[in-house]
Short mmCIF file of C-alpha atoms (C1' of nucleotides) in Angstrom, two decimals:
data_model
loop_
_atom_site.label_atom_id
_atom_site.label_comp_id
_atom_site.label_asym_id
_atom_site.label_seq_id
_atom_site.Cartn_x
_atom_site.Cartn_y
_atom_site.Cartn_z
CA MET A 1 -21.80 -19.92 -45.38
CA ILE A 2 -21.59 -23.04 -45.54
CA THR A 3 -23.41 -25.55 -42.58
CA LEU A 4 -22.65 -28.35 -41.22
CA THR A 5 -25.09 -30.72 -43.52
CA GLU A 6 -23.86 -29.22 -46.48
CA GLU A 7 -20.12 -30.43 -45.73
CA ASN A 8 -21.69 -34.10 -44.61
CA TYR A 9 -23.56 -34.34 -47.92
CA ILE A 10 -20.25 -32.73 -49.78
CA LYS A 11 -18.43 -35.87 -48.43
CA ALA A 12 -20.39 -37.89 -49.47
CA ILE A 13 -20.44 -37.52 -53.17
CA TYR A 14 -16.94 -37.04 -53.51
CA HIS A 15 -16.93 -40.41 -51.88
CA LEU A 16 -19.28 -42.12 -53.76
CA GLY A 17 -18.14 -40.56 -56.83
CA ASN A 18 -14.40 -41.10 -57.08
CA ASN A 19 -13.72 -37.44 -55.79
CA GLY A 20 -16.85 -36.31 -56.91
CA ILE A 21 -15.97 -36.36 -60.57
CA ASN A 22 -18.34 -39.49 -61.12
CA SER A 23 -22.35 -38.85 -60.78
CA VAL A 24 -23.74 -39.91 -58.42
CA ASN A 25 -27.30 -40.89 -57.93
CA THR A 26 -29.35 -39.59 -55.63
CA ASN A 27 -30.37 -42.85 -53.78
CA ALA A 28 -26.50 -43.64 -53.70
CA ILE A 29 -26.43 -40.63 -51.48
CA ALA A 30 -29.59 -41.53 -49.33
CA GLU A 31 -28.29 -44.73 -48.50
CA ALA A 32 -24.71 -43.59 -47.24
CA MET A 33 -26.25 -40.87 -45.03
CA ASN A 34 -28.86 -42.51 -43.60
CA THR A 35 -31.28 -40.39 -45.17
CA LYS A 36 -34.52 -40.31 -47.93
CA ALA A 37 -33.60 -39.90 -51.99
CA SER A 38 -36.19 -36.51 -51.41
CA SER A 39 -34.05 -35.03 -48.35
CA VAL A 40 -31.26 -35.41 -51.41
CA THR A 41 -32.40 -34.32 -54.06
CA ASP A 42 -33.35 -30.90 -52.36
CA MET A 43 -30.50 -30.85 -50.65
CA VAL A 44 -28.35 -31.11 -54.23
CA LYS A 45 -30.32 -29.06 -55.96
CA LYS A 46 -29.43 -26.66 -52.78
CA LEU A 47 -25.56 -27.20 -53.44
CA SER A 48 -26.17 -26.70 -57.23
CA GLU A 49 -27.38 -22.89 -56.74
CA LYS A 50 -24.16 -22.35 -53.78
CA ASN A 51 -21.99 -23.38 -56.50
CA TYR A 52 -20.47 -26.63 -54.76
CA ALA A 53 -22.16 -29.30 -57.02
CA ASP A 54 -23.55 -30.09 -60.95
CA TYR A 55 -26.82 -31.72 -60.88
CA LYS A 56 -29.37 -32.30 -63.51
CA LYS A 57 -32.83 -33.96 -63.01
CA TYR A 58 -32.89 -37.19 -62.88
CA GLN A 59 -28.80 -37.26 -63.95
CA GLY A 60 -27.00 -37.13 -60.53
CA VAL A 61 -24.55 -35.14 -59.42
CA THR A 62 -20.67 -34.27 -59.32
CA LEU A 63 -18.69 -31.59 -57.45
CA THR A 64 -17.53 -28.38 -58.57
CA ASP A 65 -14.19 -27.06 -57.69
CA ASP A 66 -15.54 -25.21 -55.55
CA GLY A 67 -16.86 -28.72 -54.26
CA ARG A 68 -14.27 -30.54 -54.22
CA ARG A 69 -12.19 -27.95 -52.84
CA VAL A 70 -14.27 -28.33 -49.22
CA ALA A 71 -14.62 -31.96 -49.51
CA VAL A 72 -10.64 -32.22 -49.46
CA ASN A 73 -10.86 -29.58 -46.87
CA ILE A 74 -12.79 -31.43 -44.72
CA ILE A 75 -10.97 -34.59 -45.37
CA ARG A 76 -7.18 -32.92 -44.11
CA LYS A 77 -9.15 -32.18 -40.96
CA HIS A 78 -10.72 -35.34 -40.20
CA ARG A 79 -7.09 -37.32 -41.30
CA LEU A 80 -5.50 -35.08 -39.09
CA TRP A 81 -7.67 -35.24 -35.60
CA GLU A 82 -7.18 -39.19 -36.03
CA VAL A 83 -3.81 -38.80 -36.00
CA PHE A 84 -3.54 -36.62 -33.04
CA LEU A 85 -6.38 -39.12 -31.25
CA VAL A 86 -4.11 -42.32 -32.18
CA GLU A 87 -1.17 -40.53 -31.22
CA LYS A 88 -1.77 -38.42 -28.55
CA LEU A 89 -4.87 -39.17 -26.70
CA ASN A 90 -4.44 -43.58 -26.98
CA PHE A 91 -7.34 -43.85 -28.97
CA SER A 92 -7.33 -47.12 -30.97
CA TRP A 93 -7.84 -47.56 -35.09
CA ASP A 94 -11.25 -48.22 -34.19
CA GLU A 95 -12.28 -45.60 -32.05
CA VAL A 96 -11.26 -42.74 -34.03
CA HIS A 97 -13.68 -42.71 -36.99
CA GLU A 98 -16.91 -41.46 -34.96
CA VAL A 99 -15.43 -38.51 -33.00
CA ALA A 100 -13.07 -37.43 -36.17
CA GLU A 101 -17.07 -37.35 -37.69
CA HIS A 102 -17.62 -33.73 -35.41
CA LEU A 103 -13.69 -32.22 -34.88
CA GLU A 104 -12.92 -32.51 -39.13
CA HIS A 105 -16.31 -29.34 -39.15
CA ILE A 106 -14.93 -27.01 -36.25
CA LYS A 107 -13.43 -23.99 -38.80
CA SER A 108 -10.46 -22.43 -38.19
CA ASP A 109 -7.68 -22.35 -40.69
CA LYS A 110 -5.35 -21.30 -37.93
CA LEU A 111 -6.06 -24.09 -35.82
CA ILE A 112 -5.59 -26.58 -38.53
CA ASP A 113 -1.80 -25.39 -39.54
CA GLU A 114 -0.92 -25.54 -36.11
CA LEU A 115 -2.18 -29.06 -35.70
CA ASP A 116 -0.41 -29.80 -38.82
CA ALA A 117 2.70 -28.55 -37.75
CA PHE A 118 2.38 -29.91 -33.93
CA LEU A 119 1.63 -33.25 -35.29
CA GLU A 120 5.25 -32.72 -37.54
CA PHE A 121 3.63 -32.98 -41.02
CA PRO A 122 2.01 -36.26 -40.95
CA THR A 123 1.02 -37.92 -44.42
CA TYR A 124 -1.19 -40.95 -43.77
CA ASP A 125 -3.58 -41.02 -41.27
CA PRO A 126 -3.74 -43.95 -39.14
CA HIS A 127 -6.07 -45.88 -41.55
CA GLY A 128 -3.07 -45.78 -44.10
CA ASP A 129 -5.03 -43.26 -46.02
CA PRO A 130 -2.92 -40.45 -47.71
CA ILE A 131 -3.49 -36.32 -45.81
CA PRO A 132 -4.30 -33.46 -48.34
CA ASP A 133 -1.55 -30.75 -47.58
CA LYS A 134 -3.18 -27.20 -47.14
CA GLU A 135 -3.36 -26.94 -50.76
CA GLY A 136 -5.14 -29.66 -51.16
CA ASN A 137 -2.31 -32.16 -52.69
CA PHE A 138 -2.16 -35.67 -52.34
CA LYS A 139 0.52 -38.08 -51.69
CA HIS A 140 -0.18 -41.37 -53.60
CA ILE A 141 1.11 -44.22 -52.67
CA GLU A 142 1.04 -47.36 -54.89
CA LYS A 143 -1.27 -49.71 -52.84
CA ILE A 144 -2.90 -53.19 -54.53
CA VAL A 145 -5.19 -55.29 -52.39
CA LEU A 146 -4.21 -58.17 -50.48
CA ALA A 147 -6.81 -60.30 -52.57
CA LYS A 148 -4.83 -59.32 -55.66
CA ALA A 149 -1.21 -60.36 -54.04
CA GLU A 150 0.40 -62.59 -55.18
CA VAL A 151 1.67 -65.52 -53.45
CA GLY A 152 5.37 -65.69 -52.18
CA SER A 153 5.68 -62.07 -52.18
CA THR A 154 6.03 -60.17 -48.84
CA TYR A 155 4.38 -56.72 -48.12
CA LYS A 156 3.73 -54.13 -45.80
CA CYS A 157 -0.32 -52.87 -44.37
CA VAL A 158 -0.49 -49.42 -45.21
CA GLY A 159 -4.43 -49.29 -45.20
CA VAL A 160 -7.90 -50.80 -44.82
CA ASP A 161 -10.83 -49.79 -47.11
CA ASP A 162 -13.63 -51.12 -44.72
CA THR A 163 -12.99 -48.90 -41.74
CA SER A 164 -15.64 -50.46 -39.04
CA SER A 165 -15.16 -51.06 -35.94
CA HIS A 166 -15.63 -55.02 -36.28
CA PHE A 167 -13.22 -55.27 -38.90
CA LEU A 168 -10.52 -53.20 -37.31
CA LYS A 169 -10.63 -54.90 -33.52
CA TYR A 170 -10.83 -58.49 -35.68
CA LEU A 171 -7.54 -56.88 -37.76
CA ASP A 172 -6.26 -56.16 -33.76
CA SER A 173 -6.98 -59.38 -32.41
CA ASN A 174 -4.29 -61.31 -35.39
CA ASN A 175 -1.66 -58.59 -34.57
CA ILE A 176 -2.31 -56.83 -37.96
CA GLY A 177 -1.90 -53.59 -37.69
CA LEU A 178 -0.62 -50.44 -40.28
CA GLY A 179 3.24 -50.92 -41.02
CA THR A 180 2.88 -55.45 -40.21
CA ILE A 181 5.00 -57.31 -42.83
CA ILE A 182 3.22 -60.06 -43.39
CA THR A 183 4.30 -63.24 -46.61
CA ILE A 184 1.38 -64.18 -49.27
CA LYS A 185 2.00 -68.57 -48.26
CA HIS A 186 -1.24 -69.54 -50.62
CA LYS A 187 -4.33 -69.09 -52.24
CA GLU A 188 -7.15 -70.86 -51.89
CA PRO A 189 -9.11 -70.62 -55.15
CA PHE A 190 -12.22 -72.75 -53.47
CA ASP A 191 -12.83 -69.90 -51.28
CA ASN A 192 -10.70 -67.35 -52.00
CA SER A 193 -9.19 -67.36 -48.49
CA ILE A 194 -4.91 -66.52 -47.85
CA LYS A 195 -3.01 -68.26 -45.93
CA ILE A 196 -0.48 -65.26 -44.97
CA ALA A 197 2.63 -65.33 -42.56
CA LEU A 198 2.80 -62.47 -39.63
CA GLU A 199 5.91 -62.17 -37.78
CA ASN A 200 5.63 -65.51 -35.67
CA SER A 201 2.54 -66.64 -36.96
CA GLU A 202 0.77 -67.98 -40.00
CA ILE A 203 -2.89 -67.29 -40.27
CA VAL A 204 -6.15 -67.98 -43.25
CA VAL A 205 -7.89 -64.88 -43.37
CA SER A 206 -11.32 -64.81 -45.53
CA GLN A 207 -12.28 -63.55 -48.89
CA SER A 208 -13.98 -60.51 -46.87
CA VAL A 209 -10.52 -59.65 -45.10
CA ALA A 210 -8.62 -60.02 -48.09
CA LYS A 211 -10.29 -57.51 -50.19
CA ASN A 212 -10.46 -54.77 -47.37
CA LEU A 213 -6.40 -54.56 -46.37
CA TYR A 214 -3.91 -52.73 -48.66
CA LEU A 215 -0.83 -53.73 -48.88
CA LYS A 216 2.40 -52.30 -50.74
CA LYS A 217 5.66 -54.57 -51.94
CA VAL A 218 8.54 -54.31 -49.75
CA MET B 1 -30.68 -35.52 -26.42
CA ILE B 2 -29.21 -32.00 -25.60
CA THR B 3 -28.59 -30.05 -28.53
CA LEU B 4 -26.25 -27.46 -29.08
CA THR B 5 -27.94 -24.30 -29.12
CA GLU B 6 -29.82 -25.91 -25.31
CA GLU B 7 -26.46 -26.11 -24.41
CA ASN B 8 -25.33 -22.67 -25.24
CA TYR B 9 -28.43 -21.51 -23.41
CA ILE B 10 -28.05 -23.02 -20.06
CA LYS B 11 -23.83 -22.05 -20.21
CA ALA B 12 -25.57 -18.51 -20.66
CA ILE B 13 -28.00 -18.61 -17.86
CA TYR B 14 -25.00 -20.57 -15.60
CA HIS B 15 -23.04 -17.61 -16.07
CA LEU B 16 -25.22 -14.81 -16.46
CA GLY B 17 -27.01 -15.93 -12.73
CA ASN B 18 -23.67 -17.00 -10.44
CA ASN B 19 -23.19 -20.71 -11.32
CA GLY B 20 -27.48 -20.72 -12.40
CA ILE B 21 -28.16 -20.56 -8.59
CA ASN B 22 -29.73 -17.15 -8.76
CA SER B 23 -32.55 -16.20 -10.89
CA VAL B 24 -31.62 -14.75 -14.34
CA ASN B 25 -34.03 -12.90 -16.14
CA THR B 26 -34.96 -13.21 -20.14
CA ASN B 27 -33.71 -10.14 -21.74
CA ALA B 28 -30.12 -10.07 -19.96
CA ILE B 29 -30.40 -14.16 -21.85
CA ALA B 30 -31.22 -12.37 -25.06
CA GLU B 31 -29.02 -9.95 -24.45
CA ALA B 32 -25.69 -12.55 -23.48
CA MET B 33 -26.96 -14.63 -27.13
CA ASN B 34 -27.29 -11.52 -29.20
CA THR B 35 -31.38 -13.04 -29.98
CA LYS B 36 -34.44 -11.63 -29.02
CA ALA B 37 -36.20 -12.13 -25.33
CA SER B 38 -39.10 -14.36 -27.48
CA SER B 39 -36.79 -16.73 -28.53
CA VAL B 40 -35.43 -16.75 -24.90
CA THR B 41 -39.22 -17.69 -23.83
CA ASP B 42 -39.39 -20.45 -26.27
CA MET B 43 -36.12 -22.02 -25.19
CA VAL B 44 -36.53 -21.71 -21.68
CA LYS B 45 -40.04 -23.84 -21.69
CA LYS B 46 -38.21 -26.13 -23.39
CA LEU B 47 -35.50 -26.26 -21.31
CA SER B 48 -37.80 -26.77 -18.14
CA GLU B 49 -40.08 -29.01 -19.73
CA LYS B 50 -36.74 -31.02 -20.34
CA ASN B 51 -35.45 -30.16 -16.73
CA TYR B 52 -32.45 -27.98 -17.04
CA ALA B 53 -33.67 -25.92 -15.73
CA ASP B 54 -37.28 -24.22 -13.46
CA TYR B 55 -38.46 -21.46 -14.51
CA LYS B 56 -41.47 -19.78 -13.77
CA LYS B 57 -43.74 -16.84 -15.85
CA TYR B 58 -42.44 -13.19 -15.70
CA GLN B 59 -39.97 -14.94 -12.95
CA GLY B 60 -36.91 -15.57 -14.84
CA VAL B 61 -34.80 -18.75 -14.96
CA THR B 62 -32.95 -20.97 -13.02
CA LEU B 63 -31.01 -23.55 -13.49
CA THR B 64 -31.63 -27.32 -11.54
CA ASP B 65 -28.62 -29.84 -10.46
CA ASP B 66 -28.90 -31.65 -13.93
CA GLY B 67 -28.55 -28.11 -15.54
CA ARG B 68 -25.94 -27.28 -13.45
CA ARG B 69 -23.97 -30.28 -14.21
CA VAL B 70 -24.77 -29.72 -18.23
CA ALA B 71 -23.11 -26.26 -17.93
CA VAL B 72 -20.32 -27.49 -15.36
CA ASN B 73 -19.28 -29.77 -18.23
CA ILE B 74 -19.35 -27.48 -20.69
CA ILE B 75 -17.19 -25.12 -18.68
CA ARG B 76 -14.42 -28.09 -18.14
CA LYS B 77 -14.37 -29.36 -22.27
CA HIS B 78 -14.19 -24.81 -22.94
CA ARG B 79 -11.17 -24.58 -20.67
CA LEU B 80 -9.15 -27.62 -21.06
CA TRP B 81 -9.40 -26.64 -24.61
CA GLU B 82 -7.80 -23.50 -24.04
CA VAL B 83 -5.28 -25.10 -22.39
CA PHE B 84 -4.66 -27.11 -25.25
CA LEU B 85 -4.80 -24.64 -28.03
CA VAL B 86 -2.18 -22.28 -26.18
CA GLU B 87 0.63 -24.74 -24.81
CA LYS B 88 0.20 -27.47 -27.68
CA LEU B 89 -0.77 -25.30 -30.65
CA ASN B 90 0.79 -21.64 -29.81
CA PHE B 91 -2.25 -19.94 -29.44
CA SER B 92 -2.00 -16.18 -27.24
CA TRP B 93 -4.21 -16.58 -25.08
CA ASP B 94 -6.80 -13.39 -27.01
CA GLU B 95 -7.58 -16.29 -29.51
CA VAL B 96 -8.07 -19.01 -27.91
CA HIS B 97 -11.92 -18.31 -26.98
CA GLU B 98 -13.84 -18.38 -30.41
CA VAL B 99 -12.57 -21.90 -30.81
CA ALA B 100 -12.86 -23.79 -27.66
CA GLU B 101 -16.23 -22.08 -28.70
CA HIS B 102 -16.96 -25.14 -30.89
CA LEU B 103 -14.97 -27.04 -29.06
CA GLU B 104 -16.41 -26.87 -26.43
CA HIS B 105 -19.61 -28.84 -27.85
CA ILE B 106 -18.32 -32.34 -28.92
CA LYS B 107 -19.48 -35.53 -26.91
CA SER B 108 -16.57 -37.67 -26.03
CA ASP B 109 -15.74 -38.45 -22.76
CA LYS B 110 -13.08 -40.74 -23.74
CA LEU B 111 -11.66 -37.77 -26.07
CA ILE B 112 -12.15 -35.09 -22.84
CA ASP B 113 -10.63 -37.28 -20.08
CA GLU B 114 -7.39 -38.39 -22.61
CA LEU B 115 -6.81 -34.87 -23.18
CA ASP B 116 -7.17 -33.90 -19.65
CA ALA B 117 -4.33 -36.15 -18.81
CA PHE B 118 -2.11 -34.89 -21.76
CA LEU B 119 -2.10 -32.04 -20.82
CA GLU B 120 -1.04 -33.20 -17.39
CA PHE B 121 -4.32 -32.44 -15.63
CA PRO B 122 -4.45 -28.84 -15.56
CA THR B 123 -6.74 -26.74 -12.83
CA TYR B 124 -6.39 -23.42 -14.13
CA ASP B 125 -7.21 -21.85 -18.15
CA PRO B 126 -5.38 -19.42 -20.08
CA HIS B 127 -7.23 -17.22 -18.62
CA GLY B 128 -7.10 -18.00 -15.15
CA ASP B 129 -10.18 -20.12 -14.02
CA PRO B 130 -10.18 -22.99 -12.95
CA ILE B 131 -11.12 -26.24 -14.93
CA PRO B 132 -13.54 -28.60 -13.01
CA ASP B 133 -12.32 -32.08 -12.70
CA LYS B 134 -14.74 -34.84 -14.24
CA GLU B 135 -16.85 -35.18 -11.37
CA GLY B 136 -17.18 -31.48 -11.75
CA ASN B 137 -15.77 -29.96 -8.67
CA PHE B 138 -13.44 -26.46 -9.68
CA LYS B 139 -10.28 -25.23 -7.95
CA HIS B 140 -11.09 -22.19 -6.03
CA ILE B 141 -8.89 -19.27 -5.12
CA GLU B 142 -8.73 -16.38 -3.01
CA LYS B 143 -8.13 -13.79 -5.54
CA ILE B 144 -8.93 -10.40 -5.93
CA VAL B 145 -9.71 -7.64 -8.04
CA LEU B 146 -6.89 -4.76 -8.93
CA ALA B 147 -8.83 -2.07 -8.39
CA LYS B 148 -9.47 -2.98 -5.00
CA ALA B 149 -5.05 -4.59 -4.50
CA GLU B 150 -3.59 -2.06 -1.52
CA VAL B 151 -0.41 0.30 -1.73
CA GLY B 152 2.58 -1.51 -0.97
CA SER B 153 2.09 -4.84 -1.64
CA THR B 154 2.95 -7.53 -4.03
CA TYR B 155 0.17 -9.43 -6.11
CA LYS B 156 0.53 -12.12 -8.78
CA CYS B 157 -1.50 -12.15 -11.48
CA VAL B 158 -4.07 -15.21 -11.64
CA GLY B 159 -7.23 -13.83 -14.33
CA VAL B 160 -9.55 -12.13 -16.17
CA ASP B 161 -12.66 -11.16 -16.08
CA ASP B 162 -13.36 -9.61 -19.87
CA THR B 163 -11.26 -11.69 -21.82
CA SER B 164 -12.05 -9.61 -25.02
CA SER B 165 -9.81 -9.94 -27.39
CA HIS B 166 -8.95 -5.64 -26.95
CA PHE B 167 -8.50 -6.07 -23.40
CA LEU B 168 -6.30 -9.09 -23.89
CA LYS B 169 -4.53 -7.39 -25.97
CA TYR B 170 -3.33 -4.14 -24.29
CA LEU B 171 -2.02 -6.79 -21.40
CA ASP B 172 0.46 -8.88 -23.93
CA SER B 173 1.73 -5.30 -25.14
CA ASN B 174 2.08 -3.85 -21.84
CA ASN B 175 4.04 -7.46 -20.98
CA ILE B 176 1.79 -8.34 -18.32
CA GLY B 177 0.26 -12.01 -18.59
CA LEU B 178 -0.48 -14.72 -16.08
CA GLY B 179 2.11 -14.86 -13.12
CA THR B 180 3.14 -11.75 -13.85
CA ILE B 181 4.35 -10.16 -10.89
CA ILE B 182 3.96 -6.83 -9.96
CA THR B 183 3.43 -3.75 -7.20
CA ILE B 184 1.29 -1.47 -5.93
CA LYS B 185 2.98 1.85 -6.46
CA HIS B 186 0.24 4.30 -5.62
CA LYS B 187 -3.80 5.20 -6.33
CA GLU B 188 -5.13 8.01 -7.68
CA PRO B 189 -8.45 9.23 -6.01
CA PHE B 190 -9.13 11.45 -8.93
CA ASP B 191 -10.06 9.17 -11.59
CA ASN B 192 -8.84 5.80 -10.20
CA SER B 193 -6.23 4.81 -11.70
CA ILE B 194 -3.11 2.23 -10.49
CA LYS B 195 0.73 3.07 -10.96
CA ILE B 196 2.16 -0.56 -10.36
CA ALA B 197 5.18 -1.61 -11.01
CA LEU B 198 6.79 -5.12 -13.39
CA GLU B 199 9.74 -6.14 -13.52
CA ASN B 200 11.21 -3.63 -15.46
CA SER B 201 8.79 -0.81 -15.49
CA GLU B 202 6.56 1.14 -14.02
CA ILE B 203 3.17 1.42 -15.22
CA VAL B 204 -0.42 3.34 -14.92
CA VAL B 205 -2.98 1.78 -15.58
CA SER B 206 -6.89 3.12 -15.78
CA GLN B 207 -9.70 2.08 -13.86
CA SER B 208 -10.97 -0.17 -16.45
CA VAL B 209 -8.07 -2.04 -16.15
CA ALA B 210 -8.05 -2.05 -12.52
CA LYS B 211 -10.94 -3.78 -12.43
CA ASN B 212 -11.12 -6.69 -14.78
CA LEU B 213 -6.98 -8.00 -14.05
CA TYR B 214 -7.49 -10.39 -10.55
CA LEU B 215 -4.73 -10.91 -8.35
CA LYS B 216 -3.27 -13.16 -5.69
CA LYS B 217 -1.61 -11.75 -3.29
CA VAL B 218 1.92 -12.96 -3.22
"C1'" DA C 1 -53.80 5.04 -6.91
"C1'" DT C 2 -53.63 5.45 -11.42
"C1'" DA C 3 -51.31 6.58 -15.19
"C1'" DT C 4 -46.91 5.48 -17.96
"C1'" DA C 5 -42.96 2.56 -19.35
"C1'" DT C 6 -40.57 -1.64 -19.33
"C1'" DT C 7 -40.47 -5.98 -19.69
"C1'" DT C 8 -42.49 -10.32 -20.58
"C1'" DT C 9 -45.50 -13.73 -23.19
"C1'" DT C 10 -47.84 -14.96 -27.32
"C1'" DA C 11 -49.03 -15.33 -32.05
"C1'" DG C 12 -48.23 -15.86 -36.00
"C1'" DA C 13 -44.40 -16.09 -39.65
"C1'" DT C 14 -39.84 -18.23 -41.85
"C1'" DT C 15 -35.75 -21.11 -42.74
"C1'" DA C 16 -33.25 -25.51 -43.18
"C1'" DG C 17 -33.71 -29.90 -42.57
"C1'" DT C 18 -36.25 -33.71 -42.83
"C1'" DC C 19 -40.30 -37.29 -43.92
"C1'" DT C 20 -43.99 -39.77 -46.52
"C1'" DA C 21 -47.12 -40.00 -50.35
"C1'" DA C 22 -47.55 -39.65 -54.33
"C1'" DA C 23 -46.39 -38.26 -59.51
"C1'" DA C 24 -43.09 -38.38 -63.23
"C1'" DA C 25 -39.04 -40.05 -65.43
"C1'" DT C 26 -36.10 -43.47 -66.61
"C1'" DA C 27 -34.32 -48.71 -67.04
"C1'" DT C 28 -35.95 -53.36 -67.22
"C1'" DT C 29 -38.62 -56.94 -68.89
"C1'" DT C 30 -41.52 -59.67 -71.87
"C1'" DA D 1 -42.86 -51.63 -78.80
"C1'" DA D 2 -45.43 -52.05 -74.76
"C1'" DA D 3 -46.10 -53.60 -69.96
"C1'" DT D 4 -44.14 -53.59 -65.10
"C1'" DA D 5 -40.22 -52.24 -62.13
"C1'" DT D 6 -37.45 -48.65 -60.36
"C1'" DT D 7 -35.52 -43.87 -59.57
"C1'" DT D 8 -36.34 -39.90 -58.55
"C1'" DT D 9 -38.57 -35.26 -58.03
"C1'" DT D 10 -42.61 -33.28 -56.20
"C1'" DA D 11 -46.32 -31.65 -53.69
"C1'" DG D 12 -46.81 -31.03 -48.62
"C1'" DA D 13 -46.37 -31.13 -43.75
"C1'" DC D 14 -43.40 -31.38 -39.52
"C1'" DT D 15 -39.78 -30.11 -36.42
"C1'" DA D 16 -35.90 -27.26 -34.63
"C1'" DA D 17 -35.47 -22.20 -33.67
"C1'" DT D 18 -35.67 -18.13 -34.81
"C1'" DC D 19 -38.08 -13.48 -35.95
"C1'" DT D 20 -41.84 -9.19 -36.12
"C1'" DA D 21 -45.69 -7.08 -33.87
"C1'" DA D 22 -49.12 -7.17 -30.73
"C1'" DA D 23 -50.76 -8.14 -26.23
"C1'" DA D 24 -50.22 -9.41 -21.17
"C1'" DA D 25 -47.93 -9.02 -17.07
"C1'" DT D 26 -44.38 -6.23 -13.89
"C1'" DA D 27 -42.23 -2.19 -12.61
"C1'" DT D 28 -42.02 2.75 -12.42
"C1'" DA D 29 -43.34 7.33 -11.42
"C1'" DT D 30 -46.40 10.94 -10.35
#
DNA sequence: ATATATTTTTAGATTAGTCTAAAAATATTT
DNA sequence: AAATATTTTTAGACTAATCTAAAAATATAT
C-alpha cells in the first residue's frame, strides 16, 4: 500500500526532475514540499526500498518505472478533477489547485474512469496542461513561452507555468485566459517587457509574465 | 485542525448514539471502527479535550453541539457524493459507499456547496437517507420497516438499513430499488417471511430482508 | 454480599512522518 | 591542495494513532 505522503513525494520528484528522469537533490525536494532535508532523506530511502525510486547516498534520486507510473496516475487524477471543478462546479482557474491536491489522492479506478467519460475525455486541464490517458500517454503540444514569441506573429494562449493564484488573477483581470488570441506588437529590450494586442485592447506585460505564459502559433 | 481519524470517530459516535445524544460505550465504537477498546479510550479523551465530545471514565461518550455539527457536515458530504456517483458517474447503489467514505473528508465549503447546486439540491441519497442542508437541517420522512407493513396496503421503497453490498445486490436482482412500488400480500407467522407484489411479479422475502427495507405508504 | 465475569482504562511499546543538532561527504574558493 | 562553505546524512527525540497485556472498575450471578 502506498501512503498519501509517499504519493506526494513521488509527485514532487517527478515534477522537479523532468518527469522523474533527472536526478533531484534532497534540498530541492525539501523546498518544494515545505519540509526539512533530513525528512526527505528518510522518505527517499523508503521509496527506494519500495521500488518507486532509485537513490544513492549524496547522489540525489530518480524515479523507477513504477514510480513514474504512480506519478502520472496522480497527475491524471489531479487534472481531471480540475476540469470537473472548472467546467461543472464554477471554480475559476486560480481556485482549483488546492482542492485538486486532495481529490487526486482518492483511490478508485472506476471513479476516475467514469469521471473521465463524464467530462468527455478531456485532453487538457484548465491551465493548458495535458491530461494523461488511462495508459499514461500524454498529448504533446508544441508550446512556446511568450518571452520567446516573434514580434508580428499571432498566437493562442495554451497554458501557464506559474499556477499561483496571484498570477492567474492577474491574467483574469486582463482578460487573458486559455484560448485567448494575442498578437505580439513590440518587445522592449530595456526591461524585456512585451506589448501584446488582445481582441479589443493593447497591454504591456512584464518579463515575469512573459516567462510564465505559454502560447501556440495559430 | 481536525484530523481524518477524529472525523471518523465522531461519525461513529454519532451513528451509534442516535445522533450523538445517547451515551456510546467504548467497545461498541471499537467494534464499529475495527479497532481496539484501548485505542478508543485514547481517542475519546482527545475528542473530549477538543470539545467535540463529553466523556467520563467508564461512563461512555456523547457528542457536544460542536461534535454533532462536525458529524452532520460529514454526513452531508458523504450523501451528496453518493448522489453524484450514482447519478453522474454510473455507480450502482452498492458501489458508492466505499468511495464516498473517502470523498466525505475533502475540506472545501465551495466544493460541497457547488456540488449541491450542481446536483440540484437533492434531499435524499441513493439509499433513501436524508441529506442535511448547509445549516445541518434534515428532511424527515415517516418511513416504516417492511416487517411492520400492513397486509393489503401499498408502499413505496424509500430506503435501506443495511447498506452492505450483498443486501443491495439482492434487492437489485429482485428489481427492488428506491421508488419501487410494492403491495403486501401475505405475512407468514411461521418464519416471518412476507409475500409482496411488485409491478410484474410476486416474491417472498425473508425476515432479515423485511427488517432492512424501509417503506412509505402511498 | 461475595465471587465471577465483563468492560474499560492504564502502562508501555510500535510505526509513520517529522524535527533539531551534530557529523560526514561533497563542492567551492583561495 | 588545503581551507572553507555547502549539502546531505545520521542520531536521537517528538507526535498521532495504534497495539498488547495487565490492572482497575463495573456488572452479573450465585
